[in-house]
PDB file of C-alpha atoms in Angstrom:
ATOM      1  CA  MET A   3     -24.020  27.160  41.392  1.00 74.00           C
ATOM      2  CA  ARG A   4     -25.318  25.203  44.720  1.00 77.00           C
ATOM      3  CA  LYS A   5     -26.794  22.624  42.431  1.00 75.00           C
ATOM      4  CA  LEU A   6     -23.768  21.977  40.441  1.00 73.00           C
ATOM      5  CA  ILE A   7     -21.298  21.831  43.534  1.00 79.00           C
ATOM      6  CA  ALA A   8     -24.064  19.167  44.838  1.00 72.00           C
ATOM      7  CA  LEU A   9     -24.212  17.137  41.623  1.00 70.00           C
ATOM      8  CA  GLY A  10     -20.436  17.186  41.346  1.00 72.00           C
ATOM      9  CA  ALA A  11     -20.228  15.753  44.893  1.00 69.00           C
ATOM     10  CA  LEU A  12     -22.715  13.286  44.697  1.00 65.00           C
ATOM     11  CA  SER A  13     -21.230  12.026  41.369  1.00 68.00           C
ATOM     12  CA  ALA A  14     -17.516  11.771  43.027  1.00 64.00           C
ATOM     13  CA  ALA A  15     -19.264   9.796  46.038  1.00 59.00           C
ATOM     14  CA  LEU A  16     -20.654   7.342  43.382  1.00 59.00           C
ATOM     15  CA  VAL A  17     -17.301   6.944  41.608  1.00 60.00           C
ATOM     16  CA  ALA A  18     -15.070   6.598  44.250  1.00 55.00           C
ATOM     17  CA  VAL A  19     -14.422   3.436  45.753  1.00 58.00           C
ATOM     18  CA  PRO A  20     -12.708   2.582  49.091  1.00 59.00           C
ATOM     19  CA  ALA A  21      -9.697   0.798  49.237  1.00 61.00           C
ATOM     20  CA  GLY A  22     -10.013  -3.134  49.787  1.00 62.00           C
ATOM     21  CA  THR A  23     -13.703  -3.240  48.442  1.00 62.00           C
ATOM     22  CA  ALA A  24     -14.443  -5.614  45.686  1.00 62.00           C
ATOM     23  CA  VAL A  25     -15.505  -4.222  42.042  1.00 58.00           C
ATOM     24  CA  ALA A  26     -17.582  -6.710  40.221  1.00 62.00           C
ATOM     25  CA  GLU A  27     -16.140  -7.824  37.085  1.00 65.00           C
ATOM     26  CA  PRO A  28     -17.854  -6.965  33.728  1.00 67.00           C
ATOM     27  CA  TYR A  29     -21.043  -9.044  32.714  1.00 67.00           C
ATOM     28  CA  THR A  30     -19.908 -11.451  29.635  1.00 70.00           C
ATOM     29  CA  PRO A  31     -22.562 -13.185  28.093  1.00 81.00           C
ATOM     30  CA  LEU A  32     -22.300 -17.258  28.021  1.00 87.00           C
ATOM     31  CA  ILE A  33     -21.580 -18.361  24.413  1.00 89.00           C
ATOM     32  CA  PRO A  34     -24.483 -20.929  23.344  1.00 91.00           C
ATOM     33  CA  THR A  35     -22.982 -24.281  21.941  1.00 91.00           C
ATOM     34  CA  GLN A  36     -24.269 -26.843  19.398  1.00 92.00           C
ATOM     35  CA  THR A  37     -23.378 -30.683  20.000  1.00 93.00           C
ATOM     36  CA  GLN A  38     -23.684 -32.702  17.048  1.00 93.00           C
ATOM     37  CA  ILE A  39     -24.006 -36.643  16.527  1.00 94.00           C
ATOM     38  CA  GLU A  40     -23.981 -38.689  13.195  1.00 94.00           C
ATOM     39  CA  VAL A  41     -24.550 -42.294  12.789  1.00 93.00           C
ATOM     40  CA  VAL A  42     -21.744 -43.639  10.504  1.00 93.00           C
ATOM     41  CA  ARG A  43     -22.845 -47.243  10.526  1.00 91.00           C
ATOM     42  CA  ALA A  44     -25.813 -49.166  12.192  1.00 91.00           C
ATOM     43  CA  GLU A  45     -25.401 -52.647  10.372  1.00 90.00           C
ATOM     44  CA  PRO A  46     -26.586 -55.878  12.236  1.00 89.00           C
ATOM     45  CA  GLY A  47     -23.689 -58.130  13.090  1.00 88.00           C
ATOM     46  CA  LYS A  48     -21.351 -54.809  13.207  1.00 91.00           C
ATOM     47  CA  PRO A  49     -20.268 -52.196  16.144  1.00 93.00           C
ATOM     48  CA  VAL A  50     -22.543 -49.145  15.852  1.00 93.00           C
ATOM     49  CA  LEU A  51     -20.040 -46.306  14.842  1.00 94.00           C
ATOM     50  CA  LEU A  52     -20.681 -42.700  15.705  1.00 94.00           C
ATOM     51  CA  ASP A  53     -18.974 -39.216  15.133  1.00 94.00           C
ATOM     52  CA  VAL A  54     -19.539 -36.565  17.890  1.00 94.00           C
ATOM     53  CA  SER A  55     -18.720 -33.092  17.727  1.00 93.00           C
ATOM     54  CA  ALA A  56     -19.358 -29.786  19.041  1.00 92.00           C
ATOM     55  CA  SER A  57     -19.384 -26.352  17.680  1.00 90.00           C
ATOM     56  CA  ALA A  58     -19.839 -22.595  18.917  1.00 90.00           C
ATOM     57  CA  ASN A  59     -20.040 -18.843  17.312  1.00 88.00           C
ATOM     58  CA  TYR A  60     -16.497 -18.197  18.617  1.00 86.00           C
ATOM     59  CA  PRO A  61     -12.900 -18.289  17.078  1.00 86.00           C
ATOM     60  CA  THR A  62     -12.079 -21.403  19.020  1.00 84.00           C
ATOM     61  CA  PRO A  63     -14.472 -24.338  19.316  1.00 84.00           C
ATOM     62  CA  PRO A  64     -15.366 -25.328  23.025  1.00 90.00           C
ATOM     63  CA  GLU A  65     -13.210 -28.181  24.489  1.00 92.00           C
ATOM     64  CA  GLY A  66     -15.120 -30.577  27.082  1.00 93.00           C
ATOM     65  CA  ASP A  67     -16.422 -33.976  27.664  1.00 94.00           C
ATOM     66  CA  ILE A  68     -19.216 -35.526  25.323  1.00 94.00           C
ATOM     67  CA  GLU A  69     -21.273 -37.986  26.973  1.00 95.00           C
ATOM     68  CA  VAL A  70     -22.447 -40.439  24.372  1.00 94.00           C
ATOM     69  CA  GLN A  71     -25.338 -42.940  25.175  1.00 94.00           C
ATOM     70  CA  ILE A  72     -27.417 -45.439  22.915  1.00 92.00           C
ATOM     71  CA  SER A  73     -30.815 -46.409  24.419  1.00 91.00           C
ATOM     72  CA  ALA A  74     -33.516 -48.767  22.848  1.00 88.00           C
ATOM     73  CA  ALA A  75     -36.777 -46.755  21.289  1.00 81.00           C
ATOM     74  CA  SER A  76     -40.037 -47.500  21.290  1.00 71.00           C
ATOM     75  CA  SER A  77     -42.825 -45.774  19.800  1.00 56.00           C
ATOM     76  CA  THR A  78     -46.579 -46.334  20.282  1.00 48.00           C
ATOM     77  CA  ALA A  79     -47.689 -45.356  16.986  1.00 46.00           C
ATOM     78  CA  ARG A  80     -46.166 -44.676  13.383  1.00 50.00           C
ATOM     79  CA  GLY A  81     -44.907 -41.199  13.225  1.00 49.00           C
ATOM     80  CA  ALA A  82     -44.785 -41.040  16.831  1.00 48.00           C
ATOM     81  CA  ARG A  83     -41.941 -39.599  18.388  1.00 53.00           C
ATOM     82  CA  ALA A  84     -39.762 -42.278  19.771  1.00 54.00           C
ATOM     83  CA  VAL A  85     -39.344 -43.217  23.654  1.00 56.00           C
ATOM     84  CA  ALA A  86     -35.878 -43.582  24.805  1.00 53.00           C
ATOM     85  CA  ALA A  87     -35.422 -46.680  27.601  1.00 65.00           C
ATOM     86  CA  ALA A  88     -32.398 -47.246  29.861  1.00 77.00           C
ATOM     87  CA  PRO A  89     -29.042 -46.719  27.846  1.00 85.00           C
ATOM     88  CA  LEU A  90     -27.644 -49.861  26.328  1.00 89.00           C
ATOM     89  CA  PHE A  91     -24.515 -48.407  26.180  1.00 91.00           C
ATOM     90  CA  THR A  92     -22.611 -45.179  27.752  1.00 93.00           C
ATOM     91  CA  THR A  93     -19.244 -43.640  27.286  1.00 93.00           C
ATOM     92  CA  THR A  94     -17.411 -40.336  27.498  1.00 94.00           C
ATOM     93  CA  VAL A  95     -15.089 -38.725  25.347  1.00 94.00           C
ATOM     94  CA  HIS A  96     -12.995 -35.506  25.394  1.00 93.00           C
ATOM     95  CA  PHE A  97     -13.539 -33.267  22.620  1.00 92.00           C
ATOM     96  CA  VAL A  98     -11.000 -30.967  21.394  1.00 89.00           C
ATOM     97  CA  ASP A  99     -11.154 -29.774  17.853  1.00 85.00           C
ATOM     98  CA  ASP A 100     -12.175 -32.592  15.437  1.00 88.00           C
ATOM     99  CA  ALA A 101     -14.979 -34.716  15.202  1.00 91.00           C
ATOM    100  CA  VAL A 102     -14.374 -37.847  17.690  1.00 92.00           C
ATOM    101  CA  ARG A 103     -15.532 -41.318  16.386  1.00 93.00           C
ATOM    102  CA  VAL A 104     -17.201 -43.635  19.329  1.00 93.00           C
ATOM    103  CA  THR A 105     -17.199 -47.225  18.601  1.00 93.00           C
ATOM    104  CA  GLY A 106     -20.173 -48.740  20.097  1.00 91.00           C
ATOM    105  CA  PRO A 107     -21.714 -52.089  20.993  1.00 92.00           C
ATOM    106  CA  VAL A 108     -23.074 -54.597  18.247  1.00 91.00           C
ATOM    107  CA  LEU A 109     -27.011 -54.459  18.545  1.00 90.00           C
ATOM    108  CA  PRO A 110     -29.464 -56.411  17.362  1.00 90.00           C
ATOM    109  CA  ARG A 111     -32.232 -55.381  14.800  1.00 90.00           C
ATOM    110  CA  GLY A 112     -34.442 -52.613  16.072  1.00 88.00           C
ATOM    111  CA  ARG A 113     -34.772 -48.870  16.679  1.00 90.00           C
ATOM    112  CA  TYR A 114     -32.486 -46.657  18.942  1.00 91.00           C
ATOM    113  CA  ILE A 115     -31.804 -43.469  20.130  1.00 92.00           C
ATOM    114  CA  ALA A 116     -27.992 -42.018  20.144  1.00 93.00           C
ATOM    115  CA  SER A 117     -27.438 -38.820  22.140  1.00 94.00           C
ATOM    116  CA  ALA A 118     -24.538 -36.834  23.045  1.00 94.00           C
ATOM    117  CA  ALA A 119     -24.089 -34.410  25.970  1.00 94.00           C
ATOM    118  CA  LEU A 120     -21.439 -31.377  25.936  1.00 93.00           C
ATOM    119  CA  THR A 121     -20.168 -30.222  29.326  1.00 93.00           C
ATOM    120  CA  PRO A 122     -17.599 -27.623  28.420  1.00 93.00           C
ATOM    121  CA  ASP A 123     -14.115 -27.364  30.120  1.00 92.00           C
ATOM    122  CA  ASN A 124     -14.573 -23.369  30.257  1.00 89.00           C
ATOM    123  CA  SER A 125     -18.171 -23.491  31.577  1.00 87.00           C
ATOM    124  CA  GLY A 126     -17.619 -19.711  32.388  1.00 87.00           C
ATOM    125  CA  LEU A 127     -17.589 -18.750  28.885  1.00 88.00           C
ATOM    126  CA  PHE A 128     -19.467 -21.894  27.390  1.00 91.00           C
ATOM    127  CA  LEU A 129     -22.960 -23.118  27.874  1.00 92.00           C
ATOM    128  CA  PRO A 130     -23.405 -26.932  27.771  1.00 93.00           C
ATOM    129  CA  SER A 131     -25.578 -28.772  24.897  1.00 93.00           C
ATOM    130  CA  ASP A 132     -26.996 -32.083  23.638  1.00 93.00           C
ATOM    131  CA  ASP A 133     -28.386 -33.519  20.503  1.00 93.00           C
ATOM    132  CA  THR A 134     -30.255 -36.817  19.711  1.00 93.00           C
ATOM    133  CA  THR A 135     -30.754 -38.829  16.439  1.00 93.00           C
ATOM    134  CA  ALA A 136     -32.918 -41.942  15.789  1.00 92.00           C
ATOM    135  CA  PHE A 137     -31.738 -44.840  13.769  1.00 92.00           C
ATOM    136  CA  ARG A 138     -32.688 -48.473  12.965  1.00 91.00           C
ATOM    137  CA  ILE A 139     -30.830 -51.725  12.653  1.00 89.00           C
ATOM    138  CA  ARG A 140     -32.574 -53.722   9.891  1.00 84.00           C
ATOM    139  CA  LEU A 141     -31.844 -57.068   8.312  1.00 74.00           C
ATOM    140  CA  GLY A 142     -29.760 -56.840   5.359  1.00 60.00           C
ATOM    141  CA  GLY A 143     -28.396 -53.762   6.889  1.00 47.00           C
ATOM    142  CA  GLY A 144     -26.541 -50.716   5.091  1.00 48.00           C
ATOM    143  CA  PRO A 145     -27.300 -46.958   4.623  1.00 47.00           C
ATOM    144  CA  GLY A 146     -29.022 -47.632   1.719  1.00 44.00           C
ATOM    145  CA  ASP A 147     -31.508 -49.644   3.268  1.00 45.00           C
ATOM    146  CA  GLU A 148     -33.943 -47.188   4.945  1.00 48.00           C
ATOM    147  CA  ASP A 149     -37.032 -47.790   1.945  1.00 48.00           C
ATOM    148  CA  ASP A 150     -37.474 -51.263   1.127  1.00 49.00           C
ATOM    149  CA  ASN A 151     -39.544 -50.397  -1.823  1.00 49.00           C
ATOM    150  CA  ASP A 152     -37.823 -47.814  -3.552  1.00 51.00           C
ATOM    151  CA  ASN A 153     -36.506 -49.467  -6.272  1.00 53.00           C
ATOM    152  CA  GLY A 154     -33.795 -47.173  -7.010  1.00 56.00           C
ATOM    153  CA  GLY A 155     -36.201 -44.452  -8.166  1.00 62.00           C
ATOM    154  CA  LEU A 156     -38.040 -41.556  -6.549  1.00 64.00           C
ATOM    155  CA  PRO A 157     -41.277 -41.898  -4.531  1.00 64.00           C
ATOM    156  CA  ASN A 158     -44.650 -41.573  -6.068  1.00 63.00           C
ATOM    157  CA  THR A 159     -46.120 -38.553  -4.233  1.00 67.00           C
ATOM    158  CA  GLY A 160     -49.244 -38.136  -5.851  1.00 65.00           C
ATOM    159  CA  GLY A 161     -47.826 -36.358  -9.209  1.00 63.00           C
ATOM    160  CA  PRO A 162     -49.970 -35.880 -12.132  1.00 63.00           C
ATOM    161  CA  ASN A 163     -50.993 -38.940 -14.091  1.00 75.00           C
ATOM    162  CA  VAL A 164     -50.982 -38.626 -18.238  1.00 79.00           C
ATOM    163  CA  MET A 165     -54.585 -38.985 -18.407  1.00 80.00           C
ATOM    164  CA  TRP A 166     -55.224 -36.149 -15.805  1.00 80.00           C
ATOM    165  CA  LEU A 167     -52.910 -33.977 -17.761  1.00 80.00           C
ATOM    166  CA  LEU A 168     -54.794 -34.627 -21.277  1.00 86.00           C
ATOM    167  CA  LEU A 169     -58.081 -34.333 -19.402  1.00 88.00           C
ATOM    168  CA  GLY A 170     -57.193 -30.882 -17.833  1.00 89.00           C
ATOM    169  CA  THR A 171     -55.641 -29.594 -21.409  1.00 91.00           C
ATOM    170  CA  GLY A 172     -58.555 -30.525 -23.226  1.00 93.00           C
ATOM    171  CA  LEU A 173     -61.174 -28.487 -20.600  1.00 93.00           C
ATOM    172  CA  LEU A 174     -59.089 -25.534 -20.535  1.00 93.00           C
ATOM    173  CA  ALA A 175     -59.013 -25.601 -24.238  1.00 94.00           C
ATOM    174  CA  ALA A 176     -62.670 -25.921 -24.336  1.00 93.00           C
ATOM    175  CA  GLY A 177     -63.254 -22.898 -21.873  1.00 92.00           C
ATOM    176  CA  ALA A 178     -61.170 -20.631 -24.021  1.00 90.00           C
ATOM    177  CA  GLY A 179     -62.926 -21.635 -27.128  1.00 88.00           C
ATOM    178  CA  GLY A 180     -66.220 -20.943 -25.389  1.00 87.00           C
ATOM    179  CA  VAL A 181     -65.090 -17.387 -24.088  1.00 86.00           C
ATOM    180  CA  GLY A 182     -64.009 -16.880 -27.777  1.00 84.00           C
ATOM    181  CA  PHE A 183     -67.379 -17.699 -29.093  1.00 83.00           C
ATOM    182  CA  GLY A 184     -69.220 -15.796 -26.736  1.00 83.00           C
ATOM    183  CA  ARG A 185     -66.990 -12.661 -27.342  1.00 82.00           C
ATOM    184  CA  ARG A 186     -67.309 -12.687 -30.972  1.00 78.00           C
ATOM    185  CA  ARG A 187     -69.314  -9.321 -32.214  1.00 68.00           C
ATOM    186  CA  GLU A 188     -71.845  -9.931 -34.674  1.00 65.00           C
ATOM    187  CA  VAL A 189     -71.081  -8.394 -38.015  1.00 63.00           C
ATOM    188  CA  THR A 190     -74.403  -5.828 -38.533  1.00 62.00           C
ATOM    189  CA  THR A 191     -75.360  -4.905 -42.229  1.00 63.00           C
ATOM    190  CA  ALA A 192     -76.436  -1.791 -42.834  1.00 58.00           C
TER     191      ALA A 192
END
């Protein structure tokens, strides 16, 4: 009985909060966001057009400022990740619900990196995020100009050639015939 009374007094002391004492708010985790940037147009002689937006796994999208930058890209080898130089263009737009169209500068031929970074208005609920995308401006321009030698067809990725297909089929038939001949039973006469 004494233990029960002592336990009750201890729990009452822990639960009771003196007047004027600040009570901590319950912990609410911050919601991750995802910023998207898409190059709509990148042609020589015309301004670059970008669409930027943000989303989150939440009923309402995160509102906030999105800083957009375009930088020249340089790479040391083919396939190497592009390294961004100093920004050539910077602007900040306010995102509410729909994608925001950003008109950039007219850029010369070359490789570029576009980046977008979201700073949410409600930083107590949403985390900031960013996104980057690389793009090229070529002579002739246009979104269909990414591959100079595609000729409107699919790329040759080393698929089967008719000669190798026929040779493989012939070898398969010869192997099946050899196995069948080797397993044939000899008829014994009694």
